[in-house]
Coordinates of N, CA, C and O in Angstrom, one line a residue:
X149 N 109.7 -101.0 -23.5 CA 110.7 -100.3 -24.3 C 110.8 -98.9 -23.9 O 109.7 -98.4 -23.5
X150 N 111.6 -98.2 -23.8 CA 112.5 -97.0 -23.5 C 112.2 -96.1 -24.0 O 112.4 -95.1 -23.4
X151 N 111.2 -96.0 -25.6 CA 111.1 -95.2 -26.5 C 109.7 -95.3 -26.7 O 109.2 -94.6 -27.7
X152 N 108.9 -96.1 -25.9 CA 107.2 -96.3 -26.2 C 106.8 -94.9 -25.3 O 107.4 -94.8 -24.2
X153 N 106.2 -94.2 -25.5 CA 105.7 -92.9 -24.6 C 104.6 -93.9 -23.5 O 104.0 -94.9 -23.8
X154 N 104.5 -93.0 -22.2 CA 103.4 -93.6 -21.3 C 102.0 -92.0 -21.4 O 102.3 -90.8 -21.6
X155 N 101.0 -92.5 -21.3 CA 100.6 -91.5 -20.5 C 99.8 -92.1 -19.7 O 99.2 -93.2 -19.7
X156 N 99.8 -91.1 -19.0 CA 99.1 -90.9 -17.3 C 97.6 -90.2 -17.1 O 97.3 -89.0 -17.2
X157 N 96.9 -91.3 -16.6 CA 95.4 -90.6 -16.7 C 95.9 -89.5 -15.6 O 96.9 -89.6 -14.9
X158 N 95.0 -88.3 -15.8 CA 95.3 -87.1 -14.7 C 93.7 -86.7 -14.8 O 92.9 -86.2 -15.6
X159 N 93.6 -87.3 -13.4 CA 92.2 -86.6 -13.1 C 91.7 -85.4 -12.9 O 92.2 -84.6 -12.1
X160 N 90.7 -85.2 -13.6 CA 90.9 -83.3 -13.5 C 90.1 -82.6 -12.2 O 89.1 -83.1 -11.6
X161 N 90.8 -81.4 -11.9 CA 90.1 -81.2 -10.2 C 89.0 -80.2 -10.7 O 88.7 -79.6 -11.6
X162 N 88.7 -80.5 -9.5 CA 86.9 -80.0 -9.7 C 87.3 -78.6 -9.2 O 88.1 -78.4 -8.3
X163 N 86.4 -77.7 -9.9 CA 86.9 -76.5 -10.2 C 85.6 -75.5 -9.1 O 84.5 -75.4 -9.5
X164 N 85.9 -75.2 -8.2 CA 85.2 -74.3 -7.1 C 84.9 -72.4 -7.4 O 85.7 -71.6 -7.9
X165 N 83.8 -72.2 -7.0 CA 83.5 -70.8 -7.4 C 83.0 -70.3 -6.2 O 82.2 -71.0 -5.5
X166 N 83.5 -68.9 -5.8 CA 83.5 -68.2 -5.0 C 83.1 -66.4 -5.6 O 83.4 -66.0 -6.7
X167 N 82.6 -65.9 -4.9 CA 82.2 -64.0 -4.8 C 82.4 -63.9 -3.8 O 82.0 -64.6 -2.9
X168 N 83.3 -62.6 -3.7 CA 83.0 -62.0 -2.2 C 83.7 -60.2 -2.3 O 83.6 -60.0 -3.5
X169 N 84.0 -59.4 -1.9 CA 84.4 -58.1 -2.0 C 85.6 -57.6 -0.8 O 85.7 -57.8 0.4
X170 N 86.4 -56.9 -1.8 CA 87.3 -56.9 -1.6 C 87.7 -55.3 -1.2 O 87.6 -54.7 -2.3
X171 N 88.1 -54.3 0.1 CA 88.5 -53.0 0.3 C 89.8 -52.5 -0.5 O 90.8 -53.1 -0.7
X172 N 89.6 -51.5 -0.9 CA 91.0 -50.9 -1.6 C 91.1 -49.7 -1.0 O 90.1 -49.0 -0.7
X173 N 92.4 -49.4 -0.7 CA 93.1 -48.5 0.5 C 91.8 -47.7 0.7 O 91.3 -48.0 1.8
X174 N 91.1 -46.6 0.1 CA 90.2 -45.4 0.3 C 89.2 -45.7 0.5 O 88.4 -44.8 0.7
X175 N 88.8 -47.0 0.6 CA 87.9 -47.6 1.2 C 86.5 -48.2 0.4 O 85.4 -48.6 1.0
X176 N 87.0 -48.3 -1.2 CA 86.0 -48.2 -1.9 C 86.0 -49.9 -2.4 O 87.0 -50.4 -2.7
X177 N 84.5 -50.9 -2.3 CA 84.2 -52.1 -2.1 C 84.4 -52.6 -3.7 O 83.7 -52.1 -4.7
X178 N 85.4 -53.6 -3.8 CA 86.1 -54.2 -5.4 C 84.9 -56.0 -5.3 O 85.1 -57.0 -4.6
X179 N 83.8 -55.8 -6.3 CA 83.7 -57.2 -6.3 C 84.4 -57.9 -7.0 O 84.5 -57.7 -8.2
X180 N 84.9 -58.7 -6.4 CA 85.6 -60.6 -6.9 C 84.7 -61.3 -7.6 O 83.5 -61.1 -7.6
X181 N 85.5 -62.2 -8.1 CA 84.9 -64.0 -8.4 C 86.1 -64.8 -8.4 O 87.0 -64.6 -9.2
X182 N 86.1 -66.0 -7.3 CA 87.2 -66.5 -7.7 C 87.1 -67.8 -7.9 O 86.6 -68.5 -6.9
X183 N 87.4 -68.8 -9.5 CA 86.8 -70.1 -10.0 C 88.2 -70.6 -10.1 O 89.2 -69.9 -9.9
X184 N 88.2 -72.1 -10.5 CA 89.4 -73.0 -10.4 C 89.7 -73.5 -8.9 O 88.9 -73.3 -8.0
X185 N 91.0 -74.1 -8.6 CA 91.4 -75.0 -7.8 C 91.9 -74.0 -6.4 O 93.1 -73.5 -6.4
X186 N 91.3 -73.7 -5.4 CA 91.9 -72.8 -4.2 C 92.8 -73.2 -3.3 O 93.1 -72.6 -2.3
X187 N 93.4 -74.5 -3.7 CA 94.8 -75.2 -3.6 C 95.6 -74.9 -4.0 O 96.7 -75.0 -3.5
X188 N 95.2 -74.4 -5.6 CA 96.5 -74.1 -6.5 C 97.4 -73.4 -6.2 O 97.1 -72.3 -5.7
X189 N 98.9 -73.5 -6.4 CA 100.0 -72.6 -5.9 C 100.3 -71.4 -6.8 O 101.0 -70.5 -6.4
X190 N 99.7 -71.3 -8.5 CA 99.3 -70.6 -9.4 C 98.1 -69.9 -9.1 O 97.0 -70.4 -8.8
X191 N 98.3 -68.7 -9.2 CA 96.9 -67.6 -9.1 C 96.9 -67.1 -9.7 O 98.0 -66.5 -9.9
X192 N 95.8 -66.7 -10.5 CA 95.8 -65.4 -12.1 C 94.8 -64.4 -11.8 O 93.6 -64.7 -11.6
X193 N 95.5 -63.1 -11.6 CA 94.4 -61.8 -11.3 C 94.1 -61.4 -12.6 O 94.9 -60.7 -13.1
X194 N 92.9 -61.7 -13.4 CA 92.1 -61.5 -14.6 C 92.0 -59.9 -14.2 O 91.6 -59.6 -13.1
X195 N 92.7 -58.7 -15.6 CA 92.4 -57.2 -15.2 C 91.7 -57.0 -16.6 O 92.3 -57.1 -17.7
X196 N 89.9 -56.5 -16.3 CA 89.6 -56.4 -17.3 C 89.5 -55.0 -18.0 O 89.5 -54.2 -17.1
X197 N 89.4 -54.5 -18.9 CA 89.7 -52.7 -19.4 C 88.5 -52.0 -18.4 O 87.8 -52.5 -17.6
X198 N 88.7 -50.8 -18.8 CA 88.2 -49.7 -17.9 C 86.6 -50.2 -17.6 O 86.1 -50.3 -16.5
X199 N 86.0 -50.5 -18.6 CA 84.1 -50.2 -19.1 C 83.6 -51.3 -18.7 O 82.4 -51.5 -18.5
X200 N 84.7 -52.4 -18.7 CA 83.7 -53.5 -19.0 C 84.0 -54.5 -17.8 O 85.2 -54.7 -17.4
X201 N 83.0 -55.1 -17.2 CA 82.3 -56.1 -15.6 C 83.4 -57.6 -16.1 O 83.9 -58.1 -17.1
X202 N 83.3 -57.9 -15.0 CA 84.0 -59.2 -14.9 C 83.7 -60.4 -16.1 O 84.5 -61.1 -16.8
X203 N 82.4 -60.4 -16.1 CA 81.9 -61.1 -17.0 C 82.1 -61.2 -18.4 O 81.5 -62.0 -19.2
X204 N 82.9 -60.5 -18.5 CA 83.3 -60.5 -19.9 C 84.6 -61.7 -20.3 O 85.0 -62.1 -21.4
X205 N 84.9 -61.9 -19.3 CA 86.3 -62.8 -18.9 C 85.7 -64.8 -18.6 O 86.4 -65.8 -18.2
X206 N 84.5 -64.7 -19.0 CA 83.8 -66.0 -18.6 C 84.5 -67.0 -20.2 O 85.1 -68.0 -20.0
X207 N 84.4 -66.9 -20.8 CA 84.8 -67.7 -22.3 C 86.5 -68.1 -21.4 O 86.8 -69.2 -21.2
X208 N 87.3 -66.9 -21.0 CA 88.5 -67.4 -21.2 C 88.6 -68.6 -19.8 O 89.4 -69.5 -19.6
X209 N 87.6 -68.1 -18.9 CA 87.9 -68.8 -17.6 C 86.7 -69.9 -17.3 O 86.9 -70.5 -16.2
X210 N 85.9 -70.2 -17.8 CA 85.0 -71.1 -17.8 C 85.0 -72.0 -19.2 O 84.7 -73.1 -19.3
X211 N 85.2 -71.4 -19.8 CA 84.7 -72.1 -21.4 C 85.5 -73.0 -21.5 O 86.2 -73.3 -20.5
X212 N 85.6 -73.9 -23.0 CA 86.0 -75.5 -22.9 C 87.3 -76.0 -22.7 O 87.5 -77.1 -22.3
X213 N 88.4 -74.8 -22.9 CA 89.4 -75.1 -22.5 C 90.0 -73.5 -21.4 O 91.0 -72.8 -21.4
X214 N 88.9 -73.6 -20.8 CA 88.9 -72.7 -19.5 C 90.3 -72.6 -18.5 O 91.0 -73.6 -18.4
X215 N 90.6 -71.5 -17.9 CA 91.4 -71.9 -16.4 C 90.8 -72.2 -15.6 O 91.5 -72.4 -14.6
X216 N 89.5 -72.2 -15.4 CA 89.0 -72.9 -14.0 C 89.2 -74.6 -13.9 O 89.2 -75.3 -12.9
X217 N 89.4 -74.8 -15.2 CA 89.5 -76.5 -15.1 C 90.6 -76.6 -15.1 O 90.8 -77.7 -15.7
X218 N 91.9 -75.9 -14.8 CA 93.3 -76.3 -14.7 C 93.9 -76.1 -13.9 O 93.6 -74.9 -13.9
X219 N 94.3 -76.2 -13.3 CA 95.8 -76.5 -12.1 C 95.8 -75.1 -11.3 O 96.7 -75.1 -10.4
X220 N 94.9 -74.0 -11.3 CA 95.2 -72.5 -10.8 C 94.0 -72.2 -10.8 O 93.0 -72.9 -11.2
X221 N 94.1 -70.7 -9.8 CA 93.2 -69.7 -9.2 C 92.9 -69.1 -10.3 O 93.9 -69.1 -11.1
X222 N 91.9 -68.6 -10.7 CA 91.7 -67.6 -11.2 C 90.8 -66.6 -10.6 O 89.8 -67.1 -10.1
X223 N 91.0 -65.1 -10.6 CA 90.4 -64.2 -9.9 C 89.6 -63.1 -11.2 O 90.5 -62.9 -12.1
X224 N 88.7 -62.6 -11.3 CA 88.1 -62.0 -12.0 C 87.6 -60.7 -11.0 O 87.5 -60.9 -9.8
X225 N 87.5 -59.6 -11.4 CA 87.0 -58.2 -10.8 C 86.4 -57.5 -11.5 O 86.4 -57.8 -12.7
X226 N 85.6 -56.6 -11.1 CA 84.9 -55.5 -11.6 C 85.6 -54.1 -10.9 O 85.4 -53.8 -9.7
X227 N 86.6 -53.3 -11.9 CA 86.9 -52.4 -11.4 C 85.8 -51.7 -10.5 O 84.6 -52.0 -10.3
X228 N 86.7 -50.5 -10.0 CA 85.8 -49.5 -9.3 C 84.7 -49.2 -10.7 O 85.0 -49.7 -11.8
X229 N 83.5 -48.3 -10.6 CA 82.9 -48.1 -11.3 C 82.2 -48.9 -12.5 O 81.5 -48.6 -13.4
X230 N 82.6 -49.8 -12.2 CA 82.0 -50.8 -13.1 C 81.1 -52.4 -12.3 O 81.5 -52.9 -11.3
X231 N 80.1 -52.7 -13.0 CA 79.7 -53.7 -12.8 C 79.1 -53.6 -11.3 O 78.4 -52.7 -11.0
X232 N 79.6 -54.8 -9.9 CA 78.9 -54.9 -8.5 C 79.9 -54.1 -7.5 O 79.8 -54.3 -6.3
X233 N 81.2 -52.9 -8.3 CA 81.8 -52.6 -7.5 C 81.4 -51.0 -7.3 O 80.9 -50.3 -8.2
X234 N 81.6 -50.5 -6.0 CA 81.2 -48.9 -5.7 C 81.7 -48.4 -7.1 O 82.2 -49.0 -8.1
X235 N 81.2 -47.1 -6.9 CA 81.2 -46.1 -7.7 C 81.6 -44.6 -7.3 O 80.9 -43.5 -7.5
X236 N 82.7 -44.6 -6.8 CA 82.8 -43.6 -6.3 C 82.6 -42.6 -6.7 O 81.7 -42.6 -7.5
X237 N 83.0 -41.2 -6.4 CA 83.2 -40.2 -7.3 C 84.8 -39.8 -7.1 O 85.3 -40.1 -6.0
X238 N 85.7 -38.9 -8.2 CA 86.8 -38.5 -8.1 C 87.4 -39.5 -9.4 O 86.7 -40.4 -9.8
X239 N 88.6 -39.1 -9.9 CA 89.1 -39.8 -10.9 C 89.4 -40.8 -10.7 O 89.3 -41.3 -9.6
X240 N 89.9 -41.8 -12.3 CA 89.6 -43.2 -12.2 C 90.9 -43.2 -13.0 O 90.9 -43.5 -14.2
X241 N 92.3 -43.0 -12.3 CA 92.9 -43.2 -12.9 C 94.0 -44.6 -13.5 O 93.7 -45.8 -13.2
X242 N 95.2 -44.4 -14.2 CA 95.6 -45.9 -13.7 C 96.5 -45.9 -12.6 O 96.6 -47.1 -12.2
X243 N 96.9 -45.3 -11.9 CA 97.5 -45.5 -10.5 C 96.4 -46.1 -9.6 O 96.5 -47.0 -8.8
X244 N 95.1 -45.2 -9.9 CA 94.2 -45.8 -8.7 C 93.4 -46.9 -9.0 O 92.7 -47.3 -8.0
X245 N 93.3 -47.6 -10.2 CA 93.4 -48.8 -10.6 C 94.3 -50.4 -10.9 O 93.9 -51.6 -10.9
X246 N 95.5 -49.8 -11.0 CA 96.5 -50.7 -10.3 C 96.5 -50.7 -8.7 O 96.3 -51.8 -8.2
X247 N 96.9 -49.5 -7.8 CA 96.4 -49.9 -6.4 C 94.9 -50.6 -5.9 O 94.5 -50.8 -4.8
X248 N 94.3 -50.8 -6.9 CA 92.8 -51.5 -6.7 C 93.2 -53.0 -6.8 O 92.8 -53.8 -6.0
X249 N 94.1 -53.4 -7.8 CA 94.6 -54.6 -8.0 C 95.8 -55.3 -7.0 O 95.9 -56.5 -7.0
X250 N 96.4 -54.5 -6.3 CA 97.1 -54.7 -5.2 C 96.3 -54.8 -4.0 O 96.6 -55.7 -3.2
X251 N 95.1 -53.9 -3.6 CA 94.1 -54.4 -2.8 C 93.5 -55.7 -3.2 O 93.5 -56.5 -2.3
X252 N 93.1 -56.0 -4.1 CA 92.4 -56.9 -4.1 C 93.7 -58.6 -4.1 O 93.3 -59.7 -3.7
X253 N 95.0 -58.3 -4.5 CA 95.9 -59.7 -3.9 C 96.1 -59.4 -2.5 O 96.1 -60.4 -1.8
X254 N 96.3 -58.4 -2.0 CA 96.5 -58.4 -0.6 C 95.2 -59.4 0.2 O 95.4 -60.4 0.9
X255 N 94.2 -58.9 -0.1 CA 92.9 -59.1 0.4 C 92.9 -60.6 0.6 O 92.8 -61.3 1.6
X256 N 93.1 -60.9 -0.9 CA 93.3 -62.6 -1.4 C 94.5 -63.5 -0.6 O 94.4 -64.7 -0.5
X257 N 95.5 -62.8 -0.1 CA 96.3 -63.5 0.3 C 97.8 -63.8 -0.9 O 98.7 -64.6 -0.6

């Protein structure tokens, strides 16, 4: 019948984890984490506030109804000064934290 709904088993893809570091123009080293599907044609650059390490972002990207177990990239960072990224010295502002986030998709592709 026309009007009976189907569904469709959808196997779920196994979800891959990656670290590695990423240069931003001045030269200062941005660590990554990148979990979910590196197939995916969807990529999410996770931007976490000024203070606080990537890790803070693990409930939304790992936990039970995570984006690592869905259809997309997800990228997690530790700004400059925070967490496994340099520490420069000189201001931390938001221009040079958005161009931190443009290094780090460039980097990614």
């Amino acid at each position: 019948d026309v009007c009976e709904p189907r569904f469709v088993a959808v196997q779920p893809r196994k979800a891959t984890f990656s670290d590695g570091i990423a240069l931003a123009n001045d030269g200062c080293r941005l660590s990554y984490h990148l979990s979910g599907d590196p197939a995916a044609q969807d990529k999410v650059l996770m931007v976490m506030g000024f203070a606080c390490c990537r890790n803070y972002w693990k409930p939304q990207v790992t936990g039970s109804a995570g984006l690592a177990g869905s259809s997309m990239q997800v990228c997690t960072f530790d700004n400059r000064g925070v967490g496994l990224s340099d520490r420069p010295l000189g201001s931390y502002t938001t221009v040079r934290l958005a161009r931190d986030c443009i290094s780090i998709m460039e980097h990614l592709g």
